[in-house]
Amino acid sequence: MKIPSSAGEAAPSAADGGAHVMRAAAAALGSPERMFDAAASAREVAMAELRRLLGLWRIHEPGARLGQNPEELHQLRVTARRIDATLGLFRRQLPASLVRARRTTKGVLRSLGAARDLDVQLSELAHYCARLPESERAAAEPLRARLEGERSRARARMVRALDSEPTRRWLETLTVACTAGGEANGGERAMIVMPQRVRRRFRKLRKSVAKLRAKSPMEAYHQVRRRAKQLRYATECGGALFGRAADDLLKALRRLQDRLGAHQDAYIAQNRLARLAADPASGLPPATLFLMGRLTEHHARVTAQAHRTLTRTWRKVRGKRWKALRARLGELTENAEPGNGAFTVREVPPGDIAPAEPAPSGHASAPELRPVKH
């Protein structure tokens, strides 16, 4: 079965070793309906989102450590990325201890990303070879073995990083803050803060897109993708406030992110193959090196389409979808008065978050799943 690339975030169904149970719980946490009235503070919204994400971390970390289902690592990485985005989005409203914790979040993301990139490249190699004649597939075996060795080493580094004191302290900081909760209706209100954050992130994305040219390096396209993710996460975080206008924009943002992600995956794979081919100590046979050259050309063709892809998908984002959301943001700002009704968000209560404890790096059983209280 082909592993989804790092471009997307949708998890396929799984039935291995209780994974379907964890997936159901993750789905419940991933589509919350929490109740806040219109006077809710931005800090309350931020803490509710962090509680939700911490719950998802507890679900996916054991499976990511075991390595039996690559999707668990992918979902753990997505969760860490969303934690980082939430800490950045609400850095003015959150306690200083949480803002400082963001430095560790970056390191966690790097260790997860290194292992995940190799999962994706091995999947793409298998997909490419499946289209080759049977007589040519044997040439890919030395390359596959080399990539699997790199993945094993990357996974070992990842597990050490998860077990490290900074990471466990990071989880403990998040857990303590989420368990303590936040100040009830204290600080700036979400109805004022969230529209500001979304507008700011759209402006940053628009500026990044405006700088691109057909010959721009892939790093510039990656920057656009990062900006699109930031806008997406901010919009999702305020989705209960924004309504249908947010749903339509999010569809376009996911499409842009996924398609640029496919180009980024191809670019990473292309560079890794070039490094392997240039390494005189690799010991790869001529037939494998020849196949690697063809595979590199394939990845280069995918990468070369980045500008056309961006032009097409950006048009969908900045058009009527953004205009509709922008109008909704204006309405919220104008009508931001206490007692103006309620918007729905259902959070994981602080008492449902277990204390941060190191997970075993060997065999991990599925975590005990508690029903989400309302």
Short mmCIF file of N, CA, C and O in Angstrom, two decimals, residues 176-301:
data_model
loop_
_atom_site.label_atom_id
_atom_site.label_comp_id
_atom_site.label_asym_id
_atom_site.label_seq_id
_atom_site.Cartn_x
_atom_site.Cartn_y
_atom_site.Cartn_z
N VAL A 176 1.27 20.50 32.16
CA VAL A 176 0.97 21.31 33.35
C VAL A 176 0.13 22.52 32.97
O VAL A 176 -0.86 22.85 33.63
N ALA A 177 0.51 23.19 31.88
CA ALA A 177 -0.23 24.38 31.45
C ALA A 177 -1.65 24.03 31.05
O ALA A 177 -2.60 24.74 31.39
N CYS A 178 -1.82 22.91 30.34
CA CYS A 178 -3.15 22.53 29.88
C CYS A 178 -4.02 22.03 31.04
O CYS A 178 -5.23 22.25 31.04
N THR A 179 -3.41 21.38 32.00
CA THR A 179 -4.17 20.89 33.15
C THR A 179 -4.61 22.05 34.03
O THR A 179 -5.71 22.05 34.58
N ALA A 180 -3.75 23.05 34.14
CA ALA A 180 -4.08 24.21 34.97
C ALA A 180 -5.18 25.04 34.34
O ALA A 180 -5.91 25.76 35.03
N GLY A 181 -5.34 24.94 33.02
CA GLY A 181 -6.37 25.73 32.35
C GLY A 181 -5.91 27.16 32.16
O GLY A 181 -4.75 27.50 32.31
N GLY A 182 -6.82 28.04 31.85
CA GLY A 182 -6.49 29.44 31.61
C GLY A 182 -7.39 30.35 32.40
O GLY A 182 -8.28 29.93 33.12
N GLU A 183 -7.15 31.62 32.28
CA GLU A 183 -7.96 32.60 32.97
C GLU A 183 -9.32 32.70 32.28
O GLU A 183 -9.40 32.92 31.08
N ALA A 184 -10.38 32.49 33.05
CA ALA A 184 -11.72 32.55 32.48
C ALA A 184 -12.00 33.96 31.95
O ALA A 184 -11.97 34.93 32.68
N ASN A 185 -12.27 34.02 30.64
CA ASN A 185 -12.62 35.29 29.99
C ASN A 185 -11.63 36.41 30.29
O ASN A 185 -11.99 37.57 30.41
N GLY A 186 -10.35 36.05 30.45
CA GLY A 186 -9.33 37.06 30.72
C GLY A 186 -8.58 37.41 29.46
O GLY A 186 -8.38 36.59 28.59
N GLY A 187 -8.16 38.66 29.34
CA GLY A 187 -7.36 39.08 28.21
C GLY A 187 -8.19 39.39 26.98
O GLY A 187 -9.41 39.55 27.03
N GLU A 188 -7.50 39.46 25.83
CA GLU A 188 -8.17 39.84 24.59
C GLU A 188 -9.16 38.78 24.16
O GLU A 188 -8.93 37.59 24.31
N ARG A 189 -10.26 39.22 23.58
CA ARG A 189 -11.30 38.29 23.18
C ARG A 189 -11.01 37.66 21.83
O ARG A 189 -10.44 38.29 20.93
N ALA A 190 -11.42 36.41 21.69
CA ALA A 190 -11.16 35.67 20.46
C ALA A 190 -11.82 36.33 19.26
O ALA A 190 -11.26 36.32 18.16
N MET A 191 -12.98 36.91 19.43
CA MET A 191 -13.69 37.53 18.31
C MET A 191 -12.92 38.72 17.74
O MET A 191 -13.18 39.14 16.61
N ILE A 192 -12.02 39.28 18.53
CA ILE A 192 -11.19 40.38 18.05
C ILE A 192 -9.84 39.86 17.54
O ILE A 192 -9.35 40.26 16.48
N VAL A 193 -9.24 38.96 18.30
CA VAL A 193 -7.88 38.49 18.00
C VAL A 193 -7.85 37.61 16.76
O VAL A 193 -6.98 37.77 15.88
N MET A 194 -8.77 36.64 16.64
CA MET A 194 -8.69 35.67 15.56
C MET A 194 -8.79 36.31 14.17
O MET A 194 -8.00 35.96 13.28
N PRO A 195 -9.72 37.23 13.92
CA PRO A 195 -9.72 37.88 12.60
C PRO A 195 -8.41 38.59 12.29
O PRO A 195 -7.92 38.57 11.15
N GLN A 196 -7.80 39.23 13.32
CA GLN A 196 -6.51 39.90 13.11
C GLN A 196 -5.44 38.90 12.68
O GLN A 196 -4.66 39.16 11.76
N ARG A 197 -5.40 37.76 13.36
CA ARG A 197 -4.37 36.76 13.07
C ARG A 197 -4.53 36.20 11.65
O ARG A 197 -3.55 36.01 10.92
N VAL A 198 -5.75 35.93 11.25
CA VAL A 198 -5.99 35.37 9.92
C VAL A 198 -5.62 36.38 8.84
O VAL A 198 -4.96 36.03 7.84
N ARG A 199 -6.02 37.62 9.02
CA ARG A 199 -5.66 38.65 8.02
C ARG A 199 -4.14 38.77 7.89
O ARG A 199 -3.60 38.90 6.79
N ARG A 200 -3.45 38.78 9.02
CA ARG A 200 -1.99 38.93 9.00
C ARG A 200 -1.33 37.76 8.27
O ARG A 200 -0.41 37.95 7.48
N ARG A 201 -1.82 36.57 8.51
CA ARG A 201 -1.22 35.41 7.85
C ARG A 201 -1.54 35.37 6.36
O ARG A 201 -0.74 34.90 5.56
N PHE A 202 -2.69 35.87 5.97
CA PHE A 202 -2.98 35.96 4.54
C PHE A 202 -2.04 36.95 3.87
O PHE A 202 -1.53 36.69 2.78
N ARG A 203 -1.79 38.08 4.52
CA ARG A 203 -0.88 39.07 3.93
C ARG A 203 0.52 38.49 3.75
O ARG A 203 1.18 38.72 2.73
N LYS A 204 0.98 37.73 4.74
CA LYS A 204 2.31 37.12 4.62
C LYS A 204 2.35 36.11 3.48
O LYS A 204 3.34 36.04 2.74
N LEU A 205 1.30 35.32 3.34
CA LEU A 205 1.24 34.36 2.24
C LEU A 205 1.23 35.09 0.91
O LEU A 205 1.96 34.72 -0.02
N ARG A 206 0.43 36.14 0.79
CA ARG A 206 0.34 36.89 -0.47
C ARG A 206 1.70 37.48 -0.85
O ARG A 206 2.09 37.45 -2.03
N LYS A 207 2.43 38.01 0.13
CA LYS A 207 3.75 38.58 -0.15
C LYS A 207 4.72 37.51 -0.64
O LYS A 207 5.53 37.74 -1.55
N SER A 208 4.67 36.32 -0.01
CA SER A 208 5.57 35.23 -0.42
C SER A 208 5.27 34.80 -1.85
O SER A 208 6.18 34.53 -2.64
N VAL A 209 3.98 34.72 -2.19
CA VAL A 209 3.60 34.33 -3.55
C VAL A 209 4.05 35.39 -4.56
O VAL A 209 4.55 35.07 -5.64
N ALA A 210 3.90 36.67 -4.20
CA ALA A 210 4.25 37.76 -5.12
C ALA A 210 5.74 37.76 -5.47
O ALA A 210 6.13 38.24 -6.54
N LYS A 211 6.58 37.24 -4.59
CA LYS A 211 8.02 37.22 -4.83
C LYS A 211 8.46 36.10 -5.77
O LYS A 211 9.59 36.10 -6.27
N LEU A 212 7.59 35.13 -6.02
CA LEU A 212 7.98 33.96 -6.79
C LEU A 212 8.06 34.26 -8.28
O LEU A 212 7.27 35.03 -8.82
N ARG A 213 9.02 33.62 -8.91
CA ARG A 213 9.16 33.65 -10.36
C ARG A 213 9.31 32.21 -10.84
O ARG A 213 9.53 31.29 -10.06
N ALA A 214 9.18 32.01 -12.13
CA ALA A 214 9.28 30.66 -12.68
C ALA A 214 10.60 29.99 -12.32
O ALA A 214 10.67 28.77 -12.15
N LYS A 215 11.67 30.78 -12.20
CA LYS A 215 13.00 30.23 -11.91
C LYS A 215 13.35 30.31 -10.42
O LYS A 215 14.51 30.10 -10.04
N SER A 216 12.40 30.63 -9.58
CA SER A 216 12.68 30.72 -8.14
C SER A 216 13.11 29.36 -7.60
O SER A 216 12.62 28.31 -8.08
N PRO A 217 14.02 29.32 -6.62
CA PRO A 217 14.46 28.04 -6.05
C PRO A 217 13.32 27.37 -5.28
O PRO A 217 12.37 28.04 -4.86
N MET A 218 13.44 26.06 -5.06
CA MET A 218 12.40 25.34 -4.35
C MET A 218 12.24 25.82 -2.92
O MET A 218 11.16 25.70 -2.34
N GLU A 219 13.30 26.39 -2.34
CA GLU A 219 13.18 26.92 -0.98
C GLU A 219 12.12 28.02 -0.92
O GLU A 219 11.41 28.16 0.08
N ALA A 220 12.01 28.80 -2.01
CA ALA A 220 10.99 29.86 -2.03
C ALA A 220 9.59 29.27 -2.09
O ALA A 220 8.65 29.79 -1.46
N TYR A 221 9.42 28.17 -2.82
CA TYR A 221 8.12 27.51 -2.87
C TYR A 221 7.80 26.86 -1.52
O TYR A 221 6.64 26.82 -1.10
N HIS A 222 8.83 26.35 -0.87
CA HIS A 222 8.63 25.77 0.45
C HIS A 222 8.18 26.84 1.44
O HIS A 222 7.35 26.58 2.32
N GLN A 223 8.72 28.04 1.30
CA GLN A 223 8.30 29.15 2.16
C GLN A 223 6.82 29.47 1.94
O GLN A 223 6.08 29.72 2.90
N VAL A 224 6.39 29.45 0.68
CA VAL A 224 4.97 29.67 0.39
C VAL A 224 4.12 28.59 1.05
O VAL A 224 3.07 28.88 1.64
N ARG A 225 4.58 27.36 0.96
CA ARG A 225 3.82 26.26 1.58
C ARG A 225 3.74 26.44 3.10
O ARG A 225 2.70 26.19 3.70
N ARG A 226 4.82 26.88 3.70
CA ARG A 226 4.80 27.12 5.15
C ARG A 226 3.81 28.23 5.49
O ARG A 226 3.05 28.13 6.46
N ARG A 227 3.79 29.28 4.70
CA ARG A 227 2.85 30.38 4.93
C ARG A 227 1.40 29.89 4.76
O ARG A 227 0.50 30.31 5.48
N ALA A 228 1.19 29.02 3.77
CA ALA A 228 -0.15 28.48 3.55
C ALA A 228 -0.60 27.64 4.75
O ALA A 228 -1.76 27.69 5.16
N LYS A 229 0.33 26.88 5.31
CA LYS A 229 0.00 26.08 6.50
C LYS A 229 -0.36 26.99 7.67
O LYS A 229 -1.31 26.72 8.41
N GLN A 230 0.40 28.05 7.85
CA GLN A 230 0.13 28.97 8.95
C GLN A 230 -1.25 29.60 8.82
O GLN A 230 -1.98 29.74 9.80
N LEU A 231 -1.60 29.98 7.59
CA LEU A 231 -2.93 30.53 7.36
C LEU A 231 -3.99 29.46 7.59
O LEU A 231 -5.04 29.73 8.19
N ARG A 232 -3.72 28.27 7.13
CA ARG A 232 -4.68 27.18 7.31
C ARG A 232 -4.92 26.89 8.79
O ARG A 232 -6.07 26.77 9.22
N TYR A 233 -3.85 26.78 9.58
CA TYR A 233 -4.01 26.46 10.99
C TYR A 233 -4.75 27.58 11.73
O TYR A 233 -5.58 27.32 12.60
N ALA A 234 -4.44 28.83 11.39
CA ALA A 234 -5.13 29.94 12.03
C ALA A 234 -6.61 29.93 11.68
O ALA A 234 -7.47 30.19 12.54
N THR A 235 -6.92 29.61 10.43
CA THR A 235 -8.32 29.57 10.00
C THR A 235 -9.05 28.41 10.66
O THR A 235 -10.20 28.55 11.09
N GLU A 236 -8.39 27.25 10.73
CA GLU A 236 -9.02 26.11 11.39
C GLU A 236 -9.26 26.37 12.87
O GLU A 236 -10.30 25.98 13.42
N CYS A 237 -8.31 27.04 13.51
CA CYS A 237 -8.44 27.33 14.93
C CYS A 237 -9.65 28.23 15.20
O CYS A 237 -10.30 28.11 16.24
N GLY A 238 -9.95 29.12 14.29
CA GLY A 238 -11.10 30.00 14.44
C GLY A 238 -12.29 29.57 13.62
O GLY A 238 -13.23 30.34 13.44
N GLY A 239 -12.26 28.32 13.12
CA GLY A 239 -13.30 27.86 12.22
C GLY A 239 -14.70 27.94 12.78
O GLY A 239 -15.67 28.21 12.05
N ALA A 240 -14.85 27.70 14.10
CA ALA A 240 -16.18 27.77 14.71
C ALA A 240 -16.74 29.18 14.66
O ALA A 240 -17.94 29.38 14.63
N LEU A 241 -15.84 30.16 14.65
CA LEU A 241 -16.27 31.56 14.53
C LEU A 241 -16.57 31.93 13.08
O LEU A 241 -17.48 32.71 12.80
N PHE A 242 -15.81 31.37 12.14
CA PHE A 242 -15.83 31.86 10.76
C PHE A 242 -16.89 31.21 9.90
O PHE A 242 -17.30 31.76 8.89
N GLY A 243 -17.31 29.97 10.25
CA GLY A 243 -18.40 29.31 9.53
C GLY A 243 -18.03 28.83 8.14
O GLY A 243 -16.90 28.47 7.85
N ARG A 244 -19.02 28.82 7.25
CA ARG A 244 -18.89 28.25 5.91
C ARG A 244 -17.78 28.92 5.10
O ARG A 244 -17.10 28.27 4.30
N ALA A 245 -17.60 30.21 5.28
CA ALA A 245 -16.55 30.91 4.52
C ALA A 245 -15.19 30.30 4.79
O ALA A 245 -14.35 30.20 3.89
N ALA A 246 -14.95 29.88 6.05
CA ALA A 246 -13.67 29.25 6.38
C ALA A 246 -13.56 27.88 5.72
O ALA A 246 -12.49 27.51 5.22
N ASP A 247 -14.65 27.12 5.70
CA ASP A 247 -14.60 25.78 5.10
C ASP A 247 -14.19 25.85 3.64
O ASP A 247 -13.37 25.04 3.17
N ASP A 248 -14.75 26.80 2.90
CA ASP A 248 -14.42 26.91 1.48
C ASP A 248 -12.96 27.30 1.26
O ASP A 248 -12.28 26.76 0.38
N LEU A 249 -12.45 28.23 2.07
CA LEU A 249 -11.05 28.62 1.93
C LEU A 249 -10.13 27.47 2.31
O LEU A 249 -9.10 27.25 1.66
N LEU A 250 -10.48 26.73 3.34
CA LEU A 250 -9.63 25.63 3.80
C LEU A 250 -9.47 24.56 2.73
O LEU A 250 -8.40 23.98 2.59
N LYS A 251 -10.51 24.30 1.98
CA LYS A 251 -10.40 23.32 0.89
C LYS A 251 -9.34 23.76 -0.12
O LYS A 251 -8.52 22.95 -0.58
N ALA A 252 -9.36 25.04 -0.47
CA ALA A 252 -8.38 25.55 -1.43
C ALA A 252 -6.98 25.54 -0.84
O ALA A 252 -6.01 25.24 -1.54
N LEU A 253 -6.84 25.87 0.45
CA LEU A 253 -5.53 25.86 1.08
C LEU A 253 -4.96 24.44 1.16
O LEU A 253 -3.76 24.24 0.97
N ARG A 254 -5.80 23.48 1.46
CA ARG A 254 -5.32 22.09 1.51
C ARG A 254 -4.82 21.65 0.15
O ARG A 254 -3.81 20.94 0.03
N ARG A 255 -5.54 22.03 -0.89
CA ARG A 255 -5.13 21.66 -2.25
C ARG A 255 -3.77 22.29 -2.57
O ARG A 255 -2.87 21.62 -3.11
N LEU A 256 -3.61 23.56 -2.25
CA LEU A 256 -2.33 24.23 -2.50
C LEU A 256 -1.22 23.56 -1.71
O LEU A 256 -0.13 23.28 -2.25
N GLN A 257 -1.46 23.29 -0.44
CA GLN A 257 -0.45 22.69 0.42
C GLN A 257 -0.08 21.29 -0.07
O GLN A 257 1.11 20.93 -0.13
N ASP A 258 -1.08 20.49 -0.44
CA ASP A 258 -0.80 19.12 -0.88
C ASP A 258 0.02 19.08 -2.16
O ASP A 258 0.97 18.31 -2.29
N ARG A 259 -0.34 19.93 -3.09
CA ARG A 259 0.35 19.89 -4.39
C ARG A 259 1.76 20.46 -4.29
O ARG A 259 2.69 19.91 -4.91
N LEU A 260 1.94 21.52 -3.53
CA LEU A 260 3.30 22.00 -3.30
C LEU A 260 4.10 21.00 -2.49
O LEU A 260 5.32 20.87 -2.65
N GLY A 261 3.43 20.28 -1.60
CA GLY A 261 4.11 19.25 -0.81
C GLY A 261 4.65 18.13 -1.68
O GLY A 261 5.75 17.60 -1.43
N ALA A 262 3.92 17.76 -2.72
CA ALA A 262 4.41 16.74 -3.65
C ALA A 262 5.67 17.20 -4.36
O ALA A 262 6.61 16.42 -4.56
N HIS A 263 5.72 18.48 -4.72
CA HIS A 263 6.94 19.02 -5.35
C HIS A 263 8.09 19.03 -4.34
O HIS A 263 9.23 18.72 -4.70
N GLN A 264 7.81 19.39 -3.10
CA GLN A 264 8.86 19.41 -2.08
C GLN A 264 9.40 18.01 -1.82
O GLN A 264 10.61 17.81 -1.68
N ASP A 265 8.53 17.01 -1.75
CA ASP A 265 8.97 15.63 -1.58
C ASP A 265 9.89 15.20 -2.72
O ASP A 265 10.92 14.54 -2.51
N ALA A 266 9.51 15.57 -3.96
CA ALA A 266 10.33 15.21 -5.12
C ALA A 266 11.70 15.89 -5.05
O ALA A 266 12.73 15.29 -5.39
N TYR A 267 11.71 17.14 -4.59
CA TYR A 267 12.96 17.89 -4.49
C TYR A 267 13.89 17.25 -3.45
O TYR A 267 15.10 17.08 -3.69
N ILE A 268 13.35 16.86 -2.30
CA ILE A 268 14.16 16.21 -1.26
C ILE A 268 14.72 14.89 -1.77
O ILE A 268 15.90 14.57 -1.58
N ALA A 269 13.87 14.10 -2.44
CA ALA A 269 14.31 12.81 -2.97
C ALA A 269 15.39 12.99 -4.04
O ALA A 269 16.38 12.25 -4.08
N GLN A 270 15.20 13.98 -4.88
CA GLN A 270 16.17 14.26 -5.94
C GLN A 270 17.55 14.58 -5.35
O GLN A 270 18.58 14.06 -5.82
N ASN A 271 17.58 15.40 -4.32
CA ASN A 271 18.86 15.76 -3.70
C ASN A 271 19.51 14.58 -3.01
O ASN A 271 20.74 14.42 -3.05
N ARG A 272 18.69 13.74 -2.35
CA ARG A 272 19.27 12.59 -1.67
C ARG A 272 19.87 11.61 -2.68
O ARG A 272 20.95 11.05 -2.46
N LEU A 273 19.18 11.39 -3.78
CA LEU A 273 19.72 10.50 -4.82
C LEU A 273 21.02 11.05 -5.40
O LEU A 273 21.96 10.29 -5.67
N ALA A 274 21.08 12.37 -5.59
CA ALA A 274 22.30 12.97 -6.12
C ALA A 274 23.46 12.78 -5.16
O ALA A 274 24.59 12.49 -5.59
N ARG A 275 23.21 12.92 -3.87
CA ARG A 275 24.28 12.72 -2.88
C ARG A 275 24.75 11.27 -2.87
O ARG A 275 25.95 11.00 -2.79
N LEU A 276 23.82 10.35 -2.93
CA LEU A 276 24.19 8.93 -2.95
C LEU A 276 25.02 8.58 -4.19
O LEU A 276 26.01 7.87 -4.11
N ALA A 277 24.59 9.09 -5.34
CA ALA A 277 25.30 8.78 -6.58
C ALA A 277 26.71 9.36 -6.58
O ALA A 277 27.63 8.78 -7.18
N ALA A 278 26.90 10.50 -5.90
CA ALA A 278 28.21 11.15 -5.88
C ALA A 278 29.13 10.58 -4.81
O ALA A 278 30.32 10.92 -4.78
N ASP A 279 28.63 9.70 -3.96
CA ASP A 279 29.42 9.14 -2.87
C ASP A 279 30.22 7.94 -3.38
O ASP A 279 29.64 6.89 -3.69
N PRO A 280 31.54 8.05 -3.46
CA PRO A 280 32.32 6.93 -4.00
C PRO A 280 32.30 5.70 -3.09
O PRO A 280 32.60 4.59 -3.53
N ALA A 281 31.93 5.89 -1.83
CA ALA A 281 31.89 4.77 -0.89
C ALA A 281 30.53 4.09 -0.84
O ALA A 281 30.31 3.17 -0.04
N SER A 282 29.61 4.49 -1.70
CA SER A 282 28.27 3.92 -1.63
C SER A 282 28.23 2.46 -2.04
O SER A 282 27.41 1.69 -1.55
N GLY A 283 29.11 2.07 -2.95
CA GLY A 283 29.16 0.67 -3.39
C GLY A 283 27.97 0.24 -4.22
O GLY A 283 27.72 -0.97 -4.37
N LEU A 284 27.24 1.18 -4.77
CA LEU A 284 26.06 0.84 -5.56
C LEU A 284 26.49 0.37 -6.96
O LEU A 284 27.34 1.00 -7.59
N PRO A 285 25.89 -0.70 -7.46
CA PRO A 285 26.29 -1.22 -8.78
C PRO A 285 25.83 -0.30 -9.91
O PRO A 285 24.93 0.52 -9.74
N PRO A 286 26.45 -0.44 -11.10
CA PRO A 286 26.11 0.44 -12.23
C PRO A 286 24.63 0.41 -12.60
O PRO A 286 24.06 1.46 -12.92
N ALA A 287 24.00 -0.76 -12.56
CA ALA A 287 22.58 -0.84 -12.93
C ALA A 287 21.73 0.00 -11.97
O ALA A 287 20.76 0.66 -12.38
N THR A 288 22.09 0.01 -10.69
CA THR A 288 21.36 0.79 -9.70
C THR A 288 21.60 2.28 -9.92
O THR A 288 20.66 3.08 -9.84
N LEU A 289 22.84 2.66 -10.21
CA LEU A 289 23.14 4.06 -10.47
C LEU A 289 22.40 4.56 -11.70
O LEU A 289 21.92 5.71 -11.73
N PHE A 290 22.26 3.70 -12.72
CA PHE A 290 21.52 4.08 -13.92
C PHE A 290 20.05 4.31 -13.58
O PHE A 290 19.44 5.30 -14.01
N LEU A 291 19.47 3.40 -12.79
CA LEU A 291 18.08 3.56 -12.38
C LEU A 291 17.90 4.83 -11.54
O LEU A 291 16.90 5.54 -11.67
N MET A 292 18.88 5.11 -10.67
CA MET A 292 18.81 6.33 -9.86
C MET A 292 18.80 7.58 -10.73
O MET A 292 18.12 8.57 -10.44
N GLY A 293 19.56 7.54 -11.84
CA GLY A 293 19.56 8.67 -12.76
C GLY A 293 18.18 8.89 -13.38
O GLY A 293 17.69 10.02 -13.49
N ARG A 294 17.54 7.80 -13.77
CA ARG A 294 16.20 7.90 -14.33
C ARG A 294 15.21 8.41 -13.28
O ARG A 294 14.33 9.23 -13.58
N LEU A 295 15.34 7.91 -12.05
CA LEU A 295 14.44 8.33 -10.98
C LEU A 295 14.65 9.81 -10.65
O LEU A 295 13.69 10.55 -10.39
N THR A 296 15.91 10.25 -10.69
CA THR A 296 16.20 11.67 -10.45
C THR A 296 15.55 12.54 -11.52
O THR A 296 15.00 13.61 -11.21
N GLU A 297 15.60 12.10 -12.77
CA GLU A 297 14.95 12.84 -13.84
C GLU A 297 13.45 12.91 -13.62
O GLU A 297 12.81 13.95 -13.86
N HIS A 298 12.88 11.81 -13.15
CA HIS A 298 11.44 11.80 -12.85
C HIS A 298 11.10 12.84 -11.78
O HIS A 298 10.16 13.62 -11.93
N HIS A 299 11.89 12.87 -10.70
CA HIS A 299 11.64 13.84 -9.64
C HIS A 299 11.86 15.27 -10.15
O HIS A 299 11.13 16.19 -9.75
N ALA A 300 12.83 15.46 -11.02
CA ALA A 300 13.10 16.80 -11.57
C ALA A 300 11.91 17.29 -12.40
O ALA A 300 11.56 18.48 -12.37
N ARG A 301 11.27 16.39 -13.14
CA ARG A 301 10.10 16.79 -13.93
C ARG A 301 8.95 17.22 -13.02
O ARG A 301 8.24 18.18 -13.31
#
